[in-house]
Coordinates of C-alpha atoms and ligand atoms in Angstrom, one line a residue:
M1 CA -23.2 63.5 231.0
D2 CA -19.8 62.7 232.5
R3 CA -16.7 62.6 230.3
V4 CA -15.1 59.3 231.5
L5 CA -11.6 57.8 230.9
S6 CA -11.1 54.2 230.0
R7 CA -9.4 53.5 233.3
D8 CA -12.4 54.8 235.2
I9 CA -15.4 53.2 233.5
K10 CA -15.6 50.4 236.1
D11 CA -16.6 53.1 238.6
H12 CA -19.5 54.3 236.4
E13 CA -21.5 51.1 236.0
G14 CA -25.1 51.6 235.0
K15 CA -24.4 55.3 234.2
E16 CA -24.5 57.3 231.0
A17 CA -21.0 58.4 229.9
E18 CA -19.2 60.1 227.1
L19 CA -15.8 58.9 225.9
V20 CA -13.4 60.5 223.4
G21 CA -10.4 59.0 221.7
W22 CA -9.1 56.9 218.8
V23 CA -10.6 53.8 217.2
D24 CA -8.0 51.2 218.2
T25 CA -9.6 48.2 216.6
R26 CA -12.9 47.2 215.1
R27 CA -14.5 43.8 215.1
D28 CA -17.8 42.8 213.6
H29 CA -19.6 39.9 215.2
G30 CA -22.7 39.1 213.2
K31 CA -24.8 42.1 213.5
L32 CA -22.9 43.6 216.5
I33 CA -20.1 46.0 215.9
F34 CA -17.4 46.2 218.5
I35 CA -14.8 48.8 218.6
D36 CA -12.0 49.4 221.1
L37 CA -11.8 53.1 221.9
R38 CA -8.3 54.2 223.0
D39 CA -7.6 57.1 225.2
R40 CA -4.6 58.1 227.2
T41 CA -5.5 55.7 230.0
G42 CA -6.2 52.5 228.0
V43 CA -9.0 51.1 225.9
T44 CA -12.8 50.7 226.3
Q45 CA -14.9 48.2 224.5
V46 CA -17.8 49.8 222.8
V47 CA -20.7 47.8 221.3
F48 CA -23.2 49.0 218.7
I49 CA -26.3 46.9 218.4
P50 CA -28.3 46.8 215.2
K51 CA -31.5 48.2 216.7
N52 CA -30.5 51.8 216.3
K53 CA -30.1 51.6 212.5
E54 CA -28.7 55.1 211.9
L55 CA -26.1 54.7 214.6
H56 CA -25.2 51.2 213.4
A57 CA -24.7 52.5 209.9
L58 CA -22.4 55.3 211.1
A59 CA -20.4 52.8 213.2
E60 CA -20.0 50.7 210.1
K61 CA -17.9 53.4 208.6
L62 CA -15.4 53.6 211.5
R63 CA -11.8 52.6 210.7
P64 CA -8.7 52.4 212.9
E65 CA -7.3 55.6 214.2
W66 CA -10.4 57.7 213.5
V67 CA -11.0 60.2 216.3
I68 CA -14.4 59.9 217.8
K69 CA -16.7 60.9 220.6
I70 CA -19.1 58.2 221.9
K71 CA -22.0 58.4 224.2
G72 CA -23.7 55.5 225.8
T73 CA -24.4 53.5 229.0
I74 CA -21.7 51.6 230.9
G75 CA -22.6 48.0 231.6
K76 CA -21.0 44.7 232.6
R77 CA -19.7 42.6 229.7
P78 CA -21.6 39.4 229.2
A79 CA -20.1 36.4 231.2
G80 CA -17.2 34.9 229.3
M81 CA -16.5 38.1 227.4
E82 CA -14.4 39.7 230.2
N83 CA -10.8 40.6 229.8
P84 CA -9.1 40.4 233.2
K85 CA -5.9 41.9 231.8
I86 CA -7.1 45.4 231.5
P87 CA -8.8 47.7 234.2
S88 CA -11.8 48.2 231.9
G89 CA -12.0 44.6 231.0
Y90 CA -15.2 43.8 232.9
H91 CA -17.2 46.6 231.4
E92 CA -18.3 47.9 228.0
L93 CA -20.1 51.0 226.7
Q94 CA -23.4 50.3 224.9
A95 CA -23.3 53.1 222.4
T96 CA -26.3 55.5 222.0
G97 CA -24.5 58.2 220.1
L98 CA -21.4 58.6 217.9
E99 CA -19.6 61.6 216.5
I100 CA -16.8 61.2 214.0
I101 CA -14.4 64.1 214.8
T102 CA -11.7 63.3 212.3
E103 CA -11.1 60.5 209.9
A104 CA -7.7 58.9 209.4
K105 CA -5.8 57.5 206.5
T106 CA -4.7 53.9 207.0
P107 CA -1.5 54.4 209.1
P108 CA 1.7 53.3 207.4
I109 CA 2.7 51.4 210.5
D110 CA 0.7 49.3 213.0
V111 CA 0.4 51.3 216.2
T112 CA -1.3 48.7 218.4
G113 CA 1.5 46.2 218.9
D114 CA 4.9 46.8 220.5
G115 CA 6.4 47.6 217.0
R116 CA 9.6 45.8 217.5
E117 CA 9.4 44.1 214.1
I118 CA 8.8 47.4 212.3
G119 CA 11.8 49.1 210.6
E120 CA 13.2 52.0 212.6
E121 CA 13.3 54.4 209.7
I122 CA 9.6 54.3 209.1
R123 CA 8.9 54.4 212.8
M124 CA 11.0 57.6 213.0
K125 CA 9.4 59.2 210.0
Y126 CA 6.0 58.7 211.5
R127 CA 7.1 59.1 215.1
Y128 CA 3.8 60.8 216.1
L129 CA 2.1 57.5 215.1
D130 CA 4.8 55.3 216.6
L131 CA 4.3 57.1 219.9
R132 CA 0.7 56.0 220.0
R133 CA 1.7 52.4 220.7
P134 CA 1.2 51.4 224.4
R135 CA 4.9 50.6 224.9
M136 CA 6.0 54.1 223.8
Q137 CA 3.2 55.7 225.8
K138 CA 4.4 53.9 228.9
N139 CA 8.0 54.8 228.3
L140 CA 7.2 58.5 228.0
R141 CA 4.8 58.5 230.9
M142 CA 7.2 56.6 233.2
R143 CA 10.0 59.0 232.2
A144 CA 7.8 61.9 233.3
K145 CA 7.2 60.2 236.6
V146 CA 11.0 59.7 237.0
N147 CA 11.6 63.4 236.3
K148 CA 8.9 64.4 238.8
F149 CA 10.2 62.1 241.5
I150 CA 13.7 63.6 241.0
R151 CA 12.3 67.2 241.2
D152 CA 10.3 66.5 244.3
F153 CA 13.1 64.6 246.1
L154 CA 15.7 67.3 245.5
T155 CA 13.4 70.2 246.0
E156 CA 12.5 68.8 249.5
R157 CA 16.2 68.7 250.2
D158 CA 16.7 72.4 249.5
F159 CA 18.0 72.0 246.0
V160 CA 17.1 74.8 243.6
E161 CA 16.2 74.0 240.0
I162 CA 17.9 76.6 237.9
E163 CA 18.0 76.9 234.1
T164 CA 21.3 77.7 232.4
P165 CA 21.8 78.9 228.9
D166 CA 21.9 76.6 225.8
I167 CA 23.5 79.4 223.8
G168 CA 26.8 80.0 225.5
K169 CA 30.5 79.2 225.4
S170 CA 32.0 75.8 224.8
T171 CA 32.7 73.7 227.9
P172 CA 35.4 71.1 227.6
E173 CA 33.8 67.7 228.3
G174 CA 36.0 65.9 225.8
A175 CA 33.6 65.9 222.8
R176 CA 33.1 68.1 219.8
D177 CA 30.9 71.2 220.2
Y178 CA 27.9 72.1 218.2
L179 CA 28.5 75.6 217.1
I180 CA 26.0 78.5 216.5
P181 CA 27.3 81.2 214.2
S182 CA 26.7 84.7 215.5
R183 CA 24.8 87.0 213.2
L184 CA 25.8 90.1 215.1
Y185 CA 29.5 89.3 215.5
P186 CA 30.8 88.0 212.1
G187 CA 33.2 85.1 212.5
K188 CA 32.3 84.5 216.1
F189 CA 30.4 81.5 217.5
Y190 CA 28.4 80.4 220.4
A191 CA 28.5 76.7 221.4
L192 CA 25.7 74.5 222.7
P193 CA 26.8 73.2 226.1
Q194 CA 28.3 69.8 226.3
S195 CA 27.0 70.1 229.9
P196 CA 26.3 73.1 232.1
Q197 CA 29.5 72.3 234.0
Q198 CA 30.9 75.8 234.2
Y199 CA 27.5 77.5 234.8
K200 CA 26.7 75.2 237.7
Q201 CA 30.1 75.9 239.3
L202 CA 29.5 79.6 238.8
L203 CA 26.2 79.1 240.6
M204 CA 28.2 77.8 243.6
V205 CA 30.3 81.0 243.5
A206 CA 26.9 82.8 243.4
G207 CA 26.0 81.3 246.7
M208 CA 23.1 79.0 245.5
E209 CA 24.8 76.1 247.4
R210 CA 22.5 73.4 246.1
Y211 CA 21.6 73.3 242.4
F212 CA 20.0 70.9 240.1
Q213 CA 18.6 70.9 236.6
I214 CA 17.1 68.2 234.3
V215 CA 19.0 69.5 231.3
R216 CA 19.8 68.8 227.7
C217 CA 23.5 68.4 226.8
F218 CA 24.8 68.5 223.2
R219 CA 27.8 66.6 221.9
D220 CA 28.7 66.3 218.3
E221 CA 29.8 62.6 218.4
D222 CA 29.0 59.6 216.3
T223 CA 25.6 58.4 217.4
R224 CA 25.3 54.9 218.9
G225 CA 22.6 52.8 220.7
D226 CA 23.2 54.6 223.9
R227 CA 24.3 57.9 222.5
Q228 CA 22.4 60.8 220.8
P229 CA 23.6 64.2 219.6
E230 CA 21.5 65.6 222.5
F231 CA 20.7 63.8 225.7
T232 CA 19.3 64.6 229.1
Q233 CA 21.2 64.7 232.4
L234 CA 20.1 65.2 235.9
D235 CA 22.8 67.9 236.7
I236 CA 23.6 68.4 240.4
E237 CA 26.1 70.6 242.2
M238 CA 26.6 71.2 245.9
S239 CA 28.7 73.5 248.0
F240 CA 30.6 72.6 251.2
T241 CA 30.3 68.9 250.2
S242 CA 32.3 65.8 250.0
Q243 CA 32.5 62.8 247.7
D244 CA 30.7 60.7 250.4
E245 CA 27.8 63.2 250.6
V246 CA 27.3 63.3 246.8
L247 CA 27.3 59.6 246.5
A248 CA 25.0 59.1 249.5
L249 CA 22.5 61.6 248.0
I250 CA 22.5 59.8 244.7
E251 CA 22.1 56.4 246.4
E252 CA 19.1 57.5 248.4
L253 CA 17.5 59.2 245.4
Y254 CA 17.9 56.1 243.1
A255 CA 17.0 53.5 245.8
K256 CA 13.8 55.4 246.7
M257 CA 12.8 56.1 243.1
V258 CA 13.2 52.5 242.0
K259 CA 11.2 51.3 245.1
E260 CA 8.4 53.7 244.4
L261 CA 8.2 53.7 240.6
Y262 CA 9.5 50.2 239.7
P263 CA 8.6 48.0 242.6
E264 CA 9.1 44.9 240.5
K265 CA 12.8 45.6 240.2
K266 CA 15.3 44.3 242.8
I267 CA 18.3 46.4 243.8
K268 CA 21.1 43.9 244.3
W269 CA 22.6 45.6 247.4
S270 CA 22.6 48.4 249.9
P271 CA 24.7 50.4 250.3
F272 CA 25.8 50.6 246.6
P273 CA 29.4 49.5 246.6
R274 CA 32.1 52.1 246.1
L275 CA 34.7 50.3 244.0
N276 CA 38.2 51.4 243.4
Y277 CA 38.9 52.2 239.7
A278 CA 42.2 50.3 239.6
D279 CA 40.7 47.2 241.2
V280 CA 37.7 47.3 238.8
M281 CA 39.9 47.6 235.8
A282 CA 42.1 44.7 237.0
K283 CA 39.1 42.5 237.8
Y284 CA 36.6 43.3 235.0
H285 CA 38.8 45.1 232.3
S286 CA 36.0 47.7 232.2
D287 CA 35.2 50.8 234.2
K288 CA 31.5 50.0 234.0
P289 CA 31.2 46.3 235.1
D290 CA 27.9 44.4 234.9
L291 CA 27.7 43.2 238.5
R292 CA 24.3 41.4 238.3
D293 CA 24.2 37.9 239.7
D294 CA 22.1 36.9 236.7
K295 CA 22.9 38.9 233.6
N296 CA 19.7 37.7 231.9
D297 CA 17.4 39.1 234.7
P298 CA 16.1 42.5 233.6
N299 CA 14.6 43.1 237.0
E300 CA 17.9 43.0 238.8
L301 CA 19.6 46.3 239.3
A302 CA 23.3 46.2 240.4
F303 CA 24.1 49.9 241.1
A304 CA 27.7 50.7 242.0
F305 CA 30.1 53.7 242.2
V306 CA 33.5 53.5 240.7
V307 CA 35.8 55.9 242.6
N308 CA 39.4 57.2 242.5
F309 CA 39.7 57.6 238.7
P310 CA 43.0 58.8 237.5
M311 CA 43.1 62.6 236.9
F312 CA 45.0 62.4 233.6
E313 CA 45.4 60.2 230.6
W314 CA 47.8 60.6 227.7
K315 CA 46.2 61.8 224.5
E316 CA 48.4 60.4 221.7
T317 CA 46.7 62.3 218.9
E318 CA 47.4 65.7 220.6
K319 CA 50.6 64.6 222.4
R320 CA 49.5 65.9 225.7
W321 CA 48.0 64.9 229.1
D322 CA 44.2 65.3 229.2
A323 CA 41.8 65.3 232.1
V324 CA 40.0 61.9 232.2
H325 CA 36.8 63.7 233.4
H326 CA 37.2 67.4 232.9
P327 CA 39.9 70.0 234.1
F328 CA 37.7 71.2 237.0
T329 CA 38.1 67.9 238.8
M330 CA 40.1 67.9 242.0
P331 CA 43.3 65.8 241.9
Q332 CA 44.1 64.0 245.1
V333 CA 47.0 66.3 246.1
K334 CA 47.8 68.5 249.1
D335 CA 48.4 71.7 247.2
T336 CA 49.7 73.2 244.0
D337 CA 53.4 72.4 244.8
D338 CA 52.4 68.8 245.6
F339 CA 50.5 68.7 242.4
W340 CA 53.5 69.8 240.3
A341 CA 55.8 67.4 242.2
K342 CA 53.5 64.5 241.4
F343 CA 52.8 65.6 237.9
K344 CA 56.5 65.8 237.0
K345 CA 57.1 62.4 238.5
D346 CA 54.2 60.5 236.9
P347 CA 51.0 62.2 235.7
A348 CA 49.2 58.9 235.2
S349 CA 49.5 58.0 238.9
I350 CA 47.6 61.0 240.3
P351 CA 44.1 59.9 241.4
A352 CA 41.2 62.4 241.3
F353 CA 38.1 62.8 243.5
Q354 CA 36.2 61.6 240.5
Y355 CA 33.4 59.0 240.4
D356 CA 31.2 57.2 238.0
F357 CA 27.8 55.8 238.7
V358 CA 27.3 52.4 237.0
L359 CA 24.4 50.1 236.5
N360 CA 24.2 46.7 234.8
G361 CA 27.2 47.3 232.6
Y362 CA 26.4 50.9 231.7
E363 CA 27.9 54.2 232.9
I364 CA 24.8 56.1 234.0
G365 CA 26.5 59.1 235.5
G366 CA 29.8 60.8 236.5
G367 CA 31.0 63.6 238.6
S368 CA 33.7 64.9 240.8
I369 CA 34.7 67.2 243.6
R370 CA 36.0 70.4 241.9
I371 CA 39.1 72.4 242.3
H372 CA 38.3 75.6 244.2
D373 CA 41.8 76.9 244.6
P374 CA 42.4 79.2 241.5
K375 CA 46.1 78.5 241.6
L376 CA 45.7 74.8 241.5
L377 CA 43.1 75.2 238.7
A378 CA 45.5 77.3 236.6
A379 CA 48.2 74.6 237.2
V380 CA 45.9 71.8 235.9
F381 CA 45.1 73.9 232.8
E382 CA 48.8 74.4 232.3
A383 CA 49.5 70.7 232.8
M384 CA 47.0 69.9 230.1
G385 CA 49.1 71.9 227.6
N386 CA 47.4 75.3 227.7
D387 CA 49.7 78.3 227.6
P388 CA 48.9 81.4 229.7
K389 CA 47.1 83.0 226.7
D390 CA 44.9 79.9 226.1
I391 CA 44.1 79.7 229.8
Q392 CA 43.0 83.3 229.8
E393 CA 40.9 83.0 226.7
K394 CA 39.2 79.7 227.5
F395 CA 38.9 79.8 231.3
G396 CA 39.7 83.4 232.4
H397 CA 36.1 83.9 233.5
M398 CA 36.4 80.9 235.9
L399 CA 39.7 82.0 237.4
E400 CA 38.3 85.5 237.8
A401 CA 35.1 84.2 239.5
F402 CA 37.2 82.0 241.8
A403 CA 39.0 85.1 243.0
Y404 CA 35.9 86.4 244.7
G405 CA 35.3 83.8 247.4
V406 CA 34.5 80.3 246.1
P407 CA 33.1 77.6 248.3
P408 CA 34.5 74.1 248.0
H409 CA 32.0 72.2 245.8
G410 CA 31.3 69.1 243.8
G411 CA 28.6 67.4 241.9
I412 CA 27.5 64.7 239.5
A413 CA 25.3 64.3 236.4
P414 CA 23.4 61.0 236.0
G415 CA 22.0 60.5 232.5
I416 CA 18.2 60.1 232.3
D417 CA 18.0 58.4 228.9
R418 CA 20.2 55.4 229.7
F419 CA 18.6 55.0 233.1
M420 CA 15.1 54.9 231.5
M421 CA 16.4 52.5 228.8
I422 CA 17.5 50.1 231.5
L423 CA 14.4 50.4 233.6
E424 CA 12.1 49.8 230.6
N425 CA 14.3 47.0 229.3
E426 CA 14.7 48.7 226.0
P427 CA 17.6 47.9 223.6
N428 CA 18.6 51.6 223.0
I429 CA 17.9 55.1 224.2
R430 CA 15.8 56.0 221.2
E431 CA 13.0 54.0 222.7
V432 CA 12.7 56.3 225.7
I433 CA 13.1 59.6 223.9
A434 CA 10.1 61.2 222.2
F435 CA 11.8 62.5 219.1
P436 CA 15.3 61.0 218.8
K437 CA 17.7 61.2 215.9
T438 CA 18.3 58.0 213.9
G439 CA 21.5 56.1 214.3
D440 CA 23.1 58.3 211.6
G441 CA 22.1 61.6 213.3
K442 CA 19.0 62.4 211.2
D443 CA 15.5 63.6 212.2
L444 CA 13.5 61.8 209.5
M445 CA 10.2 63.2 210.6
M446 CA 11.1 66.9 210.3
D447 CA 13.9 66.2 207.8
A448 CA 16.9 67.6 209.6
P449 CA 19.6 68.5 209.0
S450 CA 18.4 70.3 205.9
E451 CA 19.7 73.0 203.7
V452 CA 19.0 76.7 204.5
S453 CA 18.5 79.6 202.2
K454 CA 21.3 81.7 200.7
E455 CA 19.9 84.7 202.6
Q456 CA 20.1 82.9 205.9
L457 CA 23.7 81.9 205.3
K458 CA 24.6 85.5 204.2
E459 CA 23.2 86.9 207.4
L460 CA 25.4 84.6 209.3
H461 CA 28.5 85.4 207.3
I462 CA 28.8 81.8 206.2
S463 CA 29.6 80.2 202.9
V464 CA 29.4 76.5 202.3
E465 CA 31.9 74.8 200.1
E466 CA 29.9 73.1 197.3
K467 CA 32.3 70.2 197.1
N468 CA 31.5 69.2 200.7
K469 CA 27.8 69.2 200.4
K470 CA 26.3 65.8 201.2
K471 CA 22.8 64.5 200.7
Ligands
LIG1 N1 29.6 67.8 233.7 C1 29.9 66.4 233.9 C2 29.5 65.6 232.8 O1 28.6 66.0 232.0 C3 29.3 65.9 235.2 C4 29.9 66.5 236.4 O2 31.1 66.6 236.6 O3 29.1 66.9 237.3 O4 29.9 64.5 232.6

């Protein structure tokens, strides 16, 4: 007997079949018992007739979310009972056998609706149930398709997917690092990467030329609707490239991806406009303008690039000039002398080869052409207030690598979470992440962060101040 999925039962009319899955709903109509059996492809209506007494009695026990195996014959639903909205809606399985694999307690949340009315805390605590709802199933399955599309598209164009470490050294992306205490080196710490920025640049020094990675980034910031402590980027870096080439690649990737995976969406324009940062700020007072014609239309996608960001901004708290993007970004200067001349005159007026990718009022990515002249790189570090000792400690490995033949290079890193949120018309990125943290940074399902044993802390040479402990 064939094992058949809900989406395929229409192709098995008149045949015997076996289905496995969860009891989605149960309805009793007089003597007939109907259940909807749910599998990964949808639901199948199953009908138990009273003639087979034993089977009927067993079916009477069934409750929502029990896991079952059903055998039977696939037939047409009686006229008037069809459901044209689902692929299996013209057929049903007339049960001849039922095996209860596991029973289920009554779920604390409904998993059949879209769940928008259910409090988020309880959804997060029972996330494995919450993910059963069709909306969440779709979000995760579409996300996988987006990832696959990206991988195929870039691999066909000679990009190499390379994994970089999660346990490494802090990269300055302007956020706070998550630190990992070292057991073997008391008092020393690794950092989780805010992005693989330095690794991907070192891969250019290594001659890989075209790199990408769908990668997790970690930033210890306050969580918001479109921010999580860890989030996923499509990280890209290319050698011997230009700003135009990077943007053209991204445009082609996103235009093709939307066309294939979200044909109902309309991209407002082609090419995506390249807008000057200063003009955008003057006109929209935001560096991520919502350029849709109709801001209520979720199917309109107004992609754009904002270019020519300033290289530096004044950081009042630290009383120093800081890179708007990161210090590896190429300022629009002729050489190091020209850089110092311009910096001394007016640091805020130096534009960079830096760009953001924006969509419907969100920043969905950013990148830059990088400095490949080690002298200019050292000058930028110095301009940002690092003394020679700091530079050596924090970035010595980059300067050293760049002394061994570095190609000109540049890249970009569009975020996957925000993009999926927009495509799926979701109000926040938690809806497109399997196991997100809550708005206040907790994993309610696993209960993290949590306390660890004294022994663990001792091994890590760490003591926690009692007065700072927080529930
Ligand atoms: N590393 C940068 C970021 O995470 C992206 C880039 O410059 O490629 O924003």
